[in-house]
């Protein structure tokens, strides 16, 4: 009889693991607290940046390169473009300098043979006129990269999983891991219990609430997203307006071209606020002013665009910013795939194999970085969240 696994959570970690483990012969049941895609899941929303630009980080650059190839293959397989290769324009106010995200990404990718276009202010003004070229003085365009329609991708993966024979159980009230002593034997909810040979918890920002022994090393942080609806979205469409980062290494500001509905998404990859996943998803006071002040400086013609909607979305940050994908040493049969630290969606096409290799204890060149690890003062540098 083939081994069985229960997966708790159907975001990009859980669904890709389900598909891959099913393909490797496991009997897979995936249980989610909500419908798929869950409206509050990190993997949902209209868009996520897909890029390979990661400064000098070789592993994430390589994972990005492979993911990008696979995003294109998925578009072809699905017969629908859910990944849009519109390029990634990264600009900074100061000349690019060694040690800065823009400089190091450009240098490292160039060494690996990628052709990037340096973008001085005159070129910014000519080719990307929505930008304020008087303050953004240097940067580059990487034509390889773009954005994925994330909520649609999750819906697509869920339907692929169903079609392949994964059992998907949605809208289960408060499912949680079930233990016998320290051993994890299944999942239980107020209505039902399921048992299997292994349990994979891939519950995103909800993970530290479900497994409190992880609260020392990972936690939820709230991040805001704004969707603007300019009357004329055309100036905010590619090629003049690709996916962008504005001094992103220092400020966290990034955003997207208008989508098919004319919505322009702007977000900030910042420290966020440390919360629990059940925290009410309200915007902090003054947030719209903060966004509009940024837009007035950077994209003046977008600054007064009507606001369509906002979103508060949760990262599951780890103390050092690396994902957490491993068997739990304290709980036999329990595997964790969480700790996305706000940047995992782009890797969706490679996550399933990575997680499945960890579940099966097979060697994987990327898994070491995401192992269970001790929190030390020195290793906490990657943590971004304010308490
Ligand atoms: C504002 C924001 C912007 C981002 N932008 C980008 C970007 O541009 N590019 C990028 O690469 N990444 C981005 N990310 C990060 C990316 O979205 C996440 O890394 C990724 O989606 C995490 O996936 P996940 O499967 O771990 O979690 P989630 O997508 O949150 O999925 C977790 C699932 O677990 C389910 N669940 C929770 N509790 C339970 C329970 N008790 N029982 C059963 N199911 C449960 C939830 O319902 C949900 O379906 C962004 C994240 C946010 C919040």
Coordinates of C-alpha atoms and ligand atoms in Angstrom, one line a residue:
X1 CA 0.0 0.0 0.0
X2 CA 1.3 3.4 -0.9
X3 CA 2.1 5.8 2.0
X4 CA -0.5 8.4 3.0
X5 CA -0.1 12.1 3.9
X6 CA -2.4 14.7 5.3
X7 CA -1.6 18.3 4.3
X8 CA -2.9 21.2 6.3
X9 CA -3.2 24.3 4.2
X10 CA -3.7 24.9 0.5
X11 CA -1.5 27.9 -0.4
X12 CA 1.4 27.6 -2.7
X13 CA 3.4 25.4 -0.3
X14 CA 0.6 23.0 0.4
X15 CA -0.9 22.6 -3.1
X16 CA 2.5 22.2 -4.9
X17 CA 3.5 19.6 -2.2
X18 CA 0.2 17.8 -2.7
X19 CA 0.6 17.6 -6.5
X20 CA 4.2 16.4 -6.3
X21 CA 3.7 13.8 -3.6
X22 CA 0.6 12.5 -5.4
X23 CA 2.8 12.2 -8.6
X24 CA 5.3 10.2 -6.5
X25 CA 2.7 7.7 -5.4
X26 CA 1.5 9.1 -2.1
X27 CA -2.2 9.0 -1.1
X28 CA -2.7 12.7 -0.4
X29 CA -5.5 14.5 1.4
X30 CA -5.3 18.3 1.7
X31 CA -7.5 20.0 4.3
X32 CA -8.1 23.8 4.4
X33 CA -10.0 25.9 6.8
X34 CA -11.6 27.8 4.0
X35 CA -12.4 27.7 0.3
X36 CA -9.4 27.5 -2.1
X37 CA -8.1 30.0 -2.8
X38 CA -8.7 31.3 0.7
X39 CA -9.4 35.0 0.5
X40 CA -7.1 35.7 3.5
X41 CA -4.2 33.5 2.4
X42 CA -0.9 35.1 1.5
X43 CA -0.9 33.3 -1.9
X44 CA -4.2 34.9 -2.9
X45 CA -4.6 38.5 -4.3
X46 CA -4.4 39.7 -7.9
X47 CA -0.7 39.5 -8.4
X48 CA 2.8 38.6 -7.1
X49 CA 6.2 39.6 -8.4
X50 CA 8.2 36.9 -10.1
X51 CA 11.9 37.7 -10.3
X52 CA 15.3 36.2 -10.1
X53 CA 17.0 39.4 -8.9
X54 CA 18.3 38.6 -5.4
X55 CA 21.5 40.6 -4.9
X56 CA 24.3 38.1 -4.3
X57 CA 22.1 35.4 -3.0
X58 CA 23.1 32.5 -5.3
X59 CA 20.5 30.0 -4.1
X60 CA 17.5 32.3 -4.5
X61 CA 18.9 33.5 -7.9
X62 CA 19.1 29.9 -9.1
X63 CA 15.7 29.1 -7.7
X64 CA 14.3 32.2 -9.5
X65 CA 16.0 31.2 -12.8
X66 CA 14.4 27.7 -12.7
X67 CA 11.1 29.0 -11.6
X68 CA 11.0 31.5 -14.4
X69 CA 11.5 28.7 -17.0
X70 CA 8.8 26.7 -15.3
X71 CA 6.3 29.7 -15.2
X72 CA 6.6 29.8 -19.0
X73 CA 6.1 26.1 -19.2
X74 CA 3.0 26.4 -17.0
X75 CA 1.6 29.2 -19.3
X76 CA 2.0 26.9 -22.3
X77 CA 0.6 23.8 -20.4
X78 CA -2.4 25.8 -19.2
X79 CA -3.1 27.5 -22.5
X80 CA -3.6 30.7 -20.5
X81 CA -1.1 33.4 -19.5
X82 CA -1.2 33.5 -15.7
X83 CA 2.5 34.6 -15.6
X84 CA 3.2 37.9 -17.4
X85 CA 6.8 38.4 -18.5
X86 CA 6.8 42.2 -18.6
X87 CA 10.2 42.8 -17.0
X88 CA 11.4 44.1 -13.6
X89 CA 12.6 47.8 -13.4
X90 CA 14.6 48.6 -10.3
X91 CA 15.5 52.2 -9.7
X92 CA 17.4 53.9 -7.0
X93 CA 17.8 57.5 -6.0
X94 CA 21.6 57.3 -5.5
X95 CA 24.0 55.8 -8.0
X96 CA 24.1 52.0 -7.7
X97 CA 26.8 51.0 -5.2
X98 CA 28.4 47.7 -4.2
X99 CA 26.4 46.4 -1.2
X100 CA 23.1 47.8 -2.5
X101 CA 20.4 45.5 -3.8
X102 CA 20.3 47.2 -7.3
X103 CA 24.1 47.1 -7.8
X104 CA 24.6 43.6 -6.5
X105 CA 21.6 42.1 -8.4
X106 CA 22.8 43.6 -11.6
X107 CA 26.4 42.5 -11.1
X108 CA 25.5 39.0 -10.1
X109 CA 22.9 38.4 -12.9
X110 CA 25.3 39.9 -15.5
X111 CA 28.0 37.5 -14.4
X112 CA 25.5 34.7 -14.9
X113 CA 24.9 35.8 -18.5
X114 CA 21.7 37.7 -18.2
X115 CA 21.3 40.8 -20.3
X116 CA 20.1 43.8 -18.3
X117 CA 19.6 47.3 -19.4
X118 CA 21.1 50.1 -17.3
X119 CA 18.6 52.9 -17.0
X120 CA 20.0 56.4 -16.4
X121 CA 17.5 59.3 -15.8
X122 CA 17.3 60.3 -19.5
X123 CA 16.3 56.8 -20.5
X124 CA 13.8 56.7 -17.6
X125 CA 12.2 59.9 -18.8
X126 CA 12.0 58.6 -22.4
X127 CA 10.9 55.0 -21.9
X128 CA 9.2 55.1 -18.5
X129 CA 7.6 58.5 -18.3
X130 CA 5.4 57.8 -15.3
X131 CA 8.6 57.8 -13.2
X132 CA 9.9 61.0 -11.6
X133 CA 13.3 60.9 -13.4
X134 CA 14.5 63.9 -11.4
X135 CA 14.9 61.9 -8.2
X136 CA 15.5 58.3 -9.5
X137 CA 19.0 58.6 -10.9
X138 CA 20.1 55.0 -11.6
X139 CA 18.9 51.5 -12.0
X140 CA 18.3 48.7 -14.5
X141 CA 15.6 46.8 -16.3
X142 CA 15.7 43.0 -16.2
X143 CA 13.5 42.0 -19.2
X144 CA 13.2 38.5 -17.7
X145 CA 10.7 38.6 -14.8
X146 CA 7.2 39.9 -14.2
X147 CA 4.2 39.0 -12.3
X148 CA 1.8 36.1 -11.8
X149 CA -2.0 36.2 -11.2
X150 CA -1.6 34.6 -7.9
X151 CA -5.2 33.9 -6.9
X152 CA -5.8 32.4 -10.3
X153 CA -2.7 30.3 -10.1
X154 CA -3.9 28.8 -6.7
X155 CA -7.3 28.1 -8.3
X156 CA -5.6 26.4 -11.2
X157 CA -3.3 24.3 -8.9
X158 CA -6.3 23.3 -6.8
X159 CA -8.3 22.1 -9.8
X160 CA -5.2 20.2 -11.2
X161 CA -4.8 18.5 -7.8
X162 CA -8.5 17.5 -7.8
X163 CA -8.2 16.2 -11.3
X164 CA -5.1 14.2 -10.5
X165 CA -6.8 12.5 -7.6
X166 CA -5.7 14.5 -4.5
X167 CA -8.6 14.6 -2.0
X168 CA -9.2 18.3 -1.3
X169 CA -11.4 19.0 1.7
X170 CA -12.4 22.7 2.1
X171 CA -14.2 24.8 4.7
X172 CA -13.3 22.5 7.6
X173 CA -13.9 24.3 10.9
X174 CA -10.6 24.8 12.8
X175 CA -8.6 21.8 11.7
X176 CA -5.4 21.2 13.7
X177 CA -2.7 18.5 14.0
X178 CA -3.6 15.6 16.3
X179 CA -0.9 14.2 18.6
X180 CA -0.5 10.9 20.5
X181 CA 2.2 11.8 23.0
X182 CA 4.8 13.6 20.9
X183 CA 3.9 11.7 17.7
X184 CA 1.7 13.4 15.1
X185 CA -1.0 10.9 14.0
X186 CA -3.4 13.0 12.0
X187 CA -5.6 16.1 11.8
X188 CA -8.7 16.8 13.9
X189 CA -11.5 19.3 13.7
X190 CA -14.6 19.9 15.7
X191 CA -16.4 17.6 13.3
X192 CA -13.9 14.9 12.1
X193 CA -10.6 13.2 12.6
X194 CA -8.3 12.0 9.8
X195 CA -5.2 9.8 10.3
X196 CA -2.2 9.1 7.9
X197 CA 1.4 8.0 7.9
X198 CA 2.6 11.6 7.8
X199 CA 1.2 15.1 8.4
X200 CA 2.5 18.2 6.6
X201 CA 1.6 21.6 8.1
X202 CA 1.6 24.3 5.4
X203 CA -0.7 26.8 7.0
X204 CA 1.3 30.0 6.2
X205 CA 0.9 32.7 8.9
X206 CA -1.4 30.4 10.9
X207 CA 1.4 27.9 11.5
X208 CA 2.8 29.4 14.7
X209 CA -0.7 29.4 16.2
X210 CA -1.3 25.8 15.3
X211 CA 2.2 24.7 16.5
X212 CA 3.0 27.0 19.4
X213 CA 6.5 25.5 19.9
X214 CA 7.5 27.3 16.7
X215 CA 6.5 30.8 18.0
X216 CA 10.1 31.5 19.0
X217 CA 11.3 31.1 15.4
X218 CA 8.4 32.3 13.2
X219 CA 5.4 34.7 13.5
X220 CA 2.9 36.5 11.4
X221 CA 3.5 40.1 10.2
X222 CA 0.8 42.3 8.7
X223 CA 1.6 44.0 5.4
X224 CA -0.6 46.4 3.4
X225 CA -1.4 46.4 -0.3
X226 CA -3.3 49.2 -2.2
X227 CA -5.1 48.8 -5.5
X228 CA -5.6 52.0 -7.4
X229 CA -7.9 52.5 -10.4
X230 CA -6.6 55.4 -12.5
X231 CA -9.2 56.8 -15.0
X232 CA -6.8 56.1 -17.8
X233 CA -4.7 53.0 -17.0
X234 CA -2.7 53.0 -20.3
X235 CA 0.3 55.0 -19.0
X236 CA 0.6 52.3 -16.4
X237 CA 0.9 49.3 -18.8
X238 CA 4.0 47.6 -20.1
X239 CA 6.4 48.2 -21.7
X240 CA 6.6 51.7 -20.2
X241 CA 5.4 50.5 -16.9
X242 CA 6.7 47.0 -16.0
X243 CA 6.8 45.5 -12.5
X244 CA 9.0 47.9 -10.5
X245 CA 11.0 48.4 -7.3
X246 CA 11.7 52.0 -6.1
X247 CA 14.8 52.0 -3.9
X248 CA 13.3 48.7 -2.9
X249 CA 16.3 47.5 -0.8
X250 CA 16.0 50.6 1.4
X251 CA 12.3 51.4 1.3
X252 CA 10.5 48.2 0.3
X253 CA 8.3 50.0 -2.3
X254 CA 7.3 47.9 -5.2
X255 CA 4.4 47.5 -7.6
X256 CA 2.8 46.3 -10.8
X257 CA 1.5 47.5 -14.1
X258 CA -2.3 47.8 -14.5
X259 CA -4.0 44.4 -14.7
X260 CA -6.8 43.5 -17.2
X261 CA -9.3 45.4 -14.9
X262 CA -7.1 48.5 -15.0
X263 CA -6.0 48.1 -11.3
X264 CA -2.6 49.3 -10.4
X265 CA -1.2 47.5 -7.3
X266 CA 1.3 49.2 -5.0
X267 CA 2.8 47.5 -1.9
X268 CA 5.6 47.8 0.6
X269 CA 7.9 45.0 1.6
X270 CA 8.7 46.5 5.0
X271 CA 9.0 45.3 8.6
X272 CA 5.2 45.2 9.0
X273 CA 3.4 44.7 12.3
X274 CA 3.9 41.6 14.3
X275 CA 0.4 40.0 14.8
X276 CA -1.4 36.7 15.1
X277 CA -3.2 35.2 12.1
X278 CA -6.6 35.7 13.8
X279 CA -5.8 39.5 14.1
X280 CA -8.5 41.7 12.5
X281 CA -7.2 42.8 9.1
X282 CA -7.5 46.5 9.5
X283 CA -5.2 49.2 8.0
X284 CA -3.0 51.2 10.4
X285 CA -4.0 54.8 10.6
X286 CA -2.4 57.1 8.0
X287 CA -1.6 54.3 5.6
X288 CA -3.3 55.9 2.6
X289 CA -1.4 59.2 3.2
X290 CA 1.8 57.3 3.4
X291 CA 1.1 55.6 0.1
X292 CA 0.0 58.8 -1.6
X293 CA 3.1 60.7 -0.3
X294 CA 5.3 58.0 -1.9
X295 CA 3.3 58.2 -5.2
X296 CA 3.5 62.0 -5.3
X297 CA 7.3 61.7 -5.3
X298 CA 7.7 58.7 -7.5
X299 CA 4.8 58.5 -9.9
X300 CA 3.1 61.9 -9.7
X301 CA 0.4 61.1 -12.2
X302 CA -0.8 58.1 -10.1
X303 CA -0.9 60.0 -6.8
X304 CA -4.5 61.2 -7.0
X305 CA -5.9 58.0 -8.7
X306 CA -9.1 56.7 -7.0
X307 CA -8.5 54.0 -4.5
X308 CA -10.2 50.7 -5.6
X309 CA -9.5 48.5 -2.6
X310 CA -6.9 47.7 0.1
X311 CA -5.7 44.4 1.6
X312 CA -3.9 43.4 4.7
X313 CA -2.0 40.3 4.1
X314 CA 0.2 38.2 6.4
X315 CA 3.8 37.0 6.0
X316 CA 5.0 34.1 8.1
X317 CA 8.4 35.6 8.9
X318 CA 11.1 33.5 10.4
X319 CA 13.8 35.0 12.7
X320 CA 16.4 34.9 9.9
X321 CA 14.2 35.3 6.8
X322 CA 14.7 31.8 5.4
X323 CA 11.8 29.4 4.8
X324 CA 11.2 26.5 7.3
X325 CA 10.8 23.2 5.5
X326 CA 11.7 20.2 7.5
X327 CA 10.7 17.2 9.7
X328 CA 9.9 18.5 13.2
X329 CA 12.5 16.9 15.4
X330 CA 10.2 17.0 18.5
X331 CA 7.3 15.4 16.7
X332 CA 7.7 12.2 14.7
X333 CA 5.6 12.1 11.5
X334 CA 5.2 15.9 11.5
X335 CA 6.7 17.9 8.7
X336 CA 6.5 21.7 8.4
X337 CA 6.5 23.8 5.2
X338 CA 6.0 27.4 6.3
X339 CA 8.0 30.5 7.2
X340 CA 7.6 32.0 3.7
X341 CA 9.1 35.4 5.0
X342 CA 7.1 37.3 2.4
X343 CA 8.8 36.1 -0.8
X344 CA 7.9 32.5 -1.7
X345 CA 5.2 32.8 -4.3
X346 CA 7.6 33.4 -7.2
X347 CA 9.1 29.9 -6.4
X348 CA 5.7 28.1 -6.7
X349 CA 6.9 26.0 -9.6
X350 CA 9.9 24.6 -7.7
X351 CA 8.4 24.4 -4.2
X352 CA 6.6 21.1 -4.7
X353 CA 9.7 19.1 -5.5
X354 CA 11.7 20.7 -2.7
X355 CA 9.0 19.9 -0.1
X356 CA 8.4 16.4 -1.4
X357 CA 12.2 15.7 -1.2
X358 CA 12.2 16.8 2.4
X359 CA 9.1 14.7 3.2
X360 CA 10.9 11.7 1.6
X361 CA 14.2 12.6 3.2
X362 CA 15.8 12.7 -0.3
X363 CA 18.8 14.9 -0.9
X364 CA 17.9 18.3 -2.3
X365 CA 20.5 21.0 -3.0
X366 CA 18.3 23.8 -1.7
X367 CA 16.8 22.1 1.4
X368 CA 19.7 22.7 3.8
X369 CA 19.0 26.4 4.2
X370 CA 15.4 25.8 5.3
X371 CA 16.1 23.1 7.9
X372 CA 14.9 23.4 11.5
X373 CA 17.5 25.6 13.2
X374 CA 18.4 27.2 16.5
X375 CA 17.7 30.9 16.9
X376 CA 20.8 32.7 17.8
X377 CA 21.4 36.4 18.2
X378 CA 23.8 36.5 15.2
X379 CA 21.3 34.7 13.0
X380 CA 18.4 37.1 13.8
X381 CA 19.7 39.7 11.4
X382 CA 17.2 38.7 8.7
X383 CA 14.2 39.4 10.9
X384 CA 12.3 42.4 9.7
X385 CA 9.2 42.7 11.9
X386 CA 8.9 45.3 14.5
X387 CA 7.3 43.8 17.7
Ligands
LIG1 C1 1.2 41.5 0.9 C2 2.0 40.4 0.4 C3 2.7 40.5 -0.8 C4 3.5 39.5 -1.3 N1 4.1 39.7 -2.5 C5 4.9 38.7 -3.0 C6 5.5 38.8 -4.2 O1 5.3 39.9 -4.9 N2 6.2 37.8 -4.7 C7 6.4 36.7 -4.0 O2 7.2 35.8 -4.4 N3 5.8 36.5 -2.8 C8 5.1 37.5 -2.3 N4 4.5 37.3 -1.1 C9 4.7 36.1 -0.3 C10 3.9 35.0 -0.7 O3 2.5 35.4 -0.9 C11 3.9 33.9 0.3 O4 5.3 33.6 0.5 C12 3.2 32.6 0.0 O5 2.0 32.9 -0.6 C13 3.1 31.8 1.2 O6 2.3 30.6 0.9 P1 1.8 29.6 2.0 O7 1.3 28.4 1.3 O8 2.9 29.4 3.0 O9 0.7 30.4 2.8 P2 -0.8 30.8 2.4 O10 -0.9 31.2 1.0 O11 -1.2 31.8 3.4 O12 -1.6 29.5 2.6 C14 -1.9 29.0 3.9 C15 -3.2 28.2 3.7 O13 -3.4 27.5 5.0 C16 -4.7 27.5 5.3 N5 -4.9 27.3 6.8 C17 -4.5 28.2 7.7 N6 -4.9 27.6 9.0 C18 -5.4 26.4 8.7 C19 -5.9 25.4 9.5 N7 -5.9 25.5 10.8 N8 -6.3 24.3 8.9 C20 -6.3 24.2 7.6 N9 -5.9 25.1 6.7 C21 -5.4 26.2 7.3 C22 -5.2 28.9 4.8 O14 -6.6 28.9 4.7 C23 -4.4 29.0 3.5 O15 -5.2 28.5 2.5 C24 3.6 38.3 -0.6 C25 2.9 38.1 0.6 C26 2.1 39.2 1.1 C27 1.3 39.0 2.4

